[in-house]
């Protein structure tokens, strides 16, 4: 029994280390655009980008809630034939939620003008570039959650590292010439790669 406990502890530690590594890579990649914007552009440009990002805080809540709803069932079904069926249903549900939220892109201008006034009108185009990115996250979130449920945080770390690397490349190539819109485009492209 003590060997089994040690083996279980080792698996748990490795699982958590890979999950932690994936989180660090994701956090870094989420902050890359702001870093590059600060290097190449004014604080006003950074503020335009940041203002658009603020509106997506609700998406983070929706995404976290969605993942917390599907994760327990994915975990229970991980070793069963029902797993792929439920995963497809979860992706379809994410797609349905994204479709329902699609008209939100039309609200960018009135919401930004109402909340922040004309001072941040440059944030509107940034928001419109970022919006599809967040909708796609809803569609593909179940796939990442499935990897976690299958005990594959190492693969999640690899995908997060891939996103970090490609994000840095896109940021370096796009942000100097295109500012806040370039940062939004870079974030979108980096997300697609991973």
C-alpha positions as CSV (number, residue, x, y, z in Angstrom):
1,X,0.0,0.0,0.0
2,X,2.8,2.5,0.8
3,X,4.2,2.1,-2.8
4,X,0.8,2.8,-4.2
5,X,0.5,5.9,-2.1
6,X,3.9,7.1,-3.2
7,X,3.0,6.5,-6.8
8,X,-0.3,8.3,-6.4
9,X,1.5,11.2,-4.7
10,X,4.0,11.4,-7.5
11,X,1.3,11.4,-10.2
12,X,-0.6,14.1,-8.3
13,X,2.5,16.3,-7.9
14,X,3.4,15.9,-11.6
15,X,-0.2,16.7,-12.6
16,X,-0.2,19.9,-10.5
17,X,3.2,21.0,-11.7
18,X,2.1,20.7,-15.3
19,X,-1.2,22.5,-14.5
20,X,0.8,25.2,-12.8
21,X,3.2,25.5,-15.7
22,X,0.2,25.7,-18.1
23,X,-1.2,28.5,-16.0
24,X,2.1,30.5,-16.0
25,X,2.4,30.2,-19.8
26,X,-1.2,31.3,-20.2
27,X,-0.8,34.3,-17.8
28,X,2.4,35.4,-19.7
29,X,0.8,35.1,-23.1
30,X,-2.3,37.1,-21.9
31,X,0.0,39.9,-20.9
32,X,2.3,39.9,-23.9
33,X,0.3,42.4,-26.0
34,X,0.4,45.0,-23.2
35,X,4.1,44.5,-22.9
36,X,4.7,45.1,-26.6
37,X,2.3,48.0,-26.7
38,X,4.2,49.6,-23.9
39,X,7.5,49.1,-25.8
40,X,6.3,50.6,-29.1
41,X,3.4,53.0,-28.4
42,X,2.1,55.7,-26.2
43,X,0.2,55.1,-22.9
44,X,-3.0,56.3,-24.7
45,X,-2.7,53.3,-27.1
46,X,-2.2,51.0,-24.2
47,X,-5.3,52.5,-22.6
48,X,-7.3,52.0,-25.7
49,X,-6.4,48.3,-25.7
50,X,-7.0,48.0,-22.0
51,X,-10.4,49.7,-22.2
52,X,-11.6,47.2,-24.8
53,X,-10.3,44.3,-22.7
54,X,-12.2,45.5,-19.7
55,X,-15.5,44.8,-21.4
56,X,-14.5,41.1,-21.6
57,X,-14.5,40.6,-17.9
58,X,-18.0,39.2,-18.2
59,X,-16.8,36.6,-20.7
60,X,-14.3,35.3,-18.2
61,X,-17.2,34.7,-15.8
62,X,-19.2,33.0,-18.5
63,X,-16.2,30.9,-19.5
64,X,-15.4,29.9,-15.9
65,X,-19.0,29.0,-15.2
66,X,-19.2,26.9,-18.4
67,X,-16.1,25.0,-17.6
68,X,-17.2,24.4,-14.0
69,X,-20.4,23.0,-15.3
70,X,-18.9,20.6,-17.8
71,X,-15.7,19.5,-16.0
72,X,-17.3,17.2,-13.4
73,X,-19.2,15.2,-16.0
74,X,-16.1,15.0,-18.3
75,X,-14.1,13.8,-15.3
76,X,-16.7,11.1,-14.5
77,X,-16.9,10.0,-18.1
78,X,-13.1,10.1,-18.9
79,X,-12.7,6.4,-19.2
80,X,-16.1,5.6,-20.8
81,X,-17.4,5.5,-24.4
82,X,-19.8,8.4,-23.5
83,X,-16.9,10.8,-23.1
84,X,-16.6,11.8,-26.8
85,X,-20.4,12.1,-27.0
86,X,-20.6,14.4,-24.1
87,X,-17.6,16.4,-25.3
88,X,-19.3,17.0,-28.7
89,X,-22.5,18.1,-26.8
90,X,-20.3,20.5,-24.7
91,X,-18.7,22.0,-27.9
92,X,-22.2,22.4,-29.4
93,X,-23.4,24.1,-26.3
94,X,-20.4,26.4,-26.4
95,X,-21.2,27.1,-30.0
96,X,-24.8,27.9,-29.2
97,X,-23.8,30.3,-26.4
98,X,-21.3,32.0,-28.8
99,X,-24.1,32.3,-31.5
100,X,-26.4,33.9,-28.9
101,X,-23.7,36.4,-27.9
102,X,-22.8,37.2,-31.5
103,X,-25.0,40.3,-31.7
104,X,-23.0,41.8,-28.9
105,X,-20.5,43.0,-31.4
106,X,-23.1,45.5,-32.6
107,X,-23.2,46.9,-29.0
108,X,-19.5,47.8,-28.9
109,X,-19.8,51.4,-30.0
110,X,-22.8,52.3,-27.8
111,X,-21.4,50.6,-24.7
112,X,-17.9,52.0,-25.0
113,X,-19.3,55.5,-25.7
114,X,-21.7,55.2,-22.8
115,X,-19.1,53.9,-20.3
116,X,-16.0,55.8,-21.4
117,X,-17.1,58.6,-23.7
118,X,-15.5,59.6,-26.9
119,X,-12.1,59.7,-25.3
120,X,-11.8,55.9,-25.9
121,X,-13.4,55.7,-29.3
122,X,-10.3,54.0,-30.6
123,X,-11.2,51.1,-28.4
124,X,-14.2,50.2,-30.5
125,X,-12.2,48.7,-33.3
126,X,-10.0,46.8,-30.8
127,X,-13.2,45.4,-29.2
128,X,-14.5,44.3,-32.6
129,X,-11.3,42.4,-33.4
130,X,-11.2,40.8,-29.9
131,X,-14.9,39.8,-29.9
132,X,-14.6,36.8,-32.2
133,X,-11.6,35.6,-30.2
134,X,-13.7,35.4,-27.0
135,X,-16.6,33.7,-28.9
136,X,-14.2,31.1,-30.2
137,X,-12.9,30.5,-26.7
138,X,-16.5,29.6,-25.7
139,X,-16.6,27.1,-28.6
140,X,-13.3,25.4,-27.9
141,X,-13.2,25.7,-24.1
142,X,-14.6,22.1,-23.7
143,X,-11.5,20.7,-25.5
144,X,-9.1,22.2,-23.0
145,X,-11.4,21.1,-20.1
146,X,-11.4,17.6,-21.6
147,X,-7.6,17.5,-21.6
148,X,-7.6,18.4,-18.0
149,X,-10.3,15.8,-17.2
150,X,-8.3,13.2,-19.1
151,X,-5.3,14.0,-16.8
152,X,-3.3,15.7,-19.6
153,X,-2.1,19.0,-18.1
154,X,1.2,18.4,-19.8
155,X,-0.5,18.8,-23.2
156,X,-2.3,21.9,-21.9
157,X,1.1,23.3,-20.9
158,X,2.5,22.5,-24.4
159,X,-0.5,24.3,-26.0
160,X,-0.1,27.3,-23.7
161,X,3.7,27.4,-24.5
162,X,2.8,27.3,-28.2
163,X,0.4,30.2,-27.7
164,X,3.1,32.1,-25.8
165,X,5.7,31.6,-28.5
166,X,3.4,32.4,-31.4
167,X,1.9,35.3,-29.5
168,X,5.4,36.8,-29.0
169,X,6.2,36.4,-32.7
170,X,2.9,37.9,-33.8
171,X,3.2,40.7,-31.3
172,X,6.7,41.5,-32.5
173,X,5.6,41.5,-36.1
174,X,2.3,43.3,-35.9
175,X,2.1,45.6,-32.9
176,X,4.9,48.1,-33.9
177,X,3.0,49.0,-37.1
178,X,-0.6,48.6,-36.0
179,X,-0.8,49.6,-32.3
180,X,-3.8,48.5,-30.3
181,X,-5.6,47.0,-33.3
182,X,-2.4,45.0,-34.0
183,X,-2.4,43.8,-30.4
184,X,-6.0,42.6,-30.8
185,X,-5.1,40.9,-34.1
186,X,-2.1,39.3,-32.5
187,X,-4.0,37.9,-29.6
188,X,-6.6,36.5,-32.0
189,X,-4.0,34.8,-34.2
190,X,-2.1,33.4,-31.1
191,X,-5.3,31.9,-29.8
192,X,-6.1,30.3,-33.2
193,X,-2.6,28.7,-33.3
194,X,-3.1,27.0,-29.9
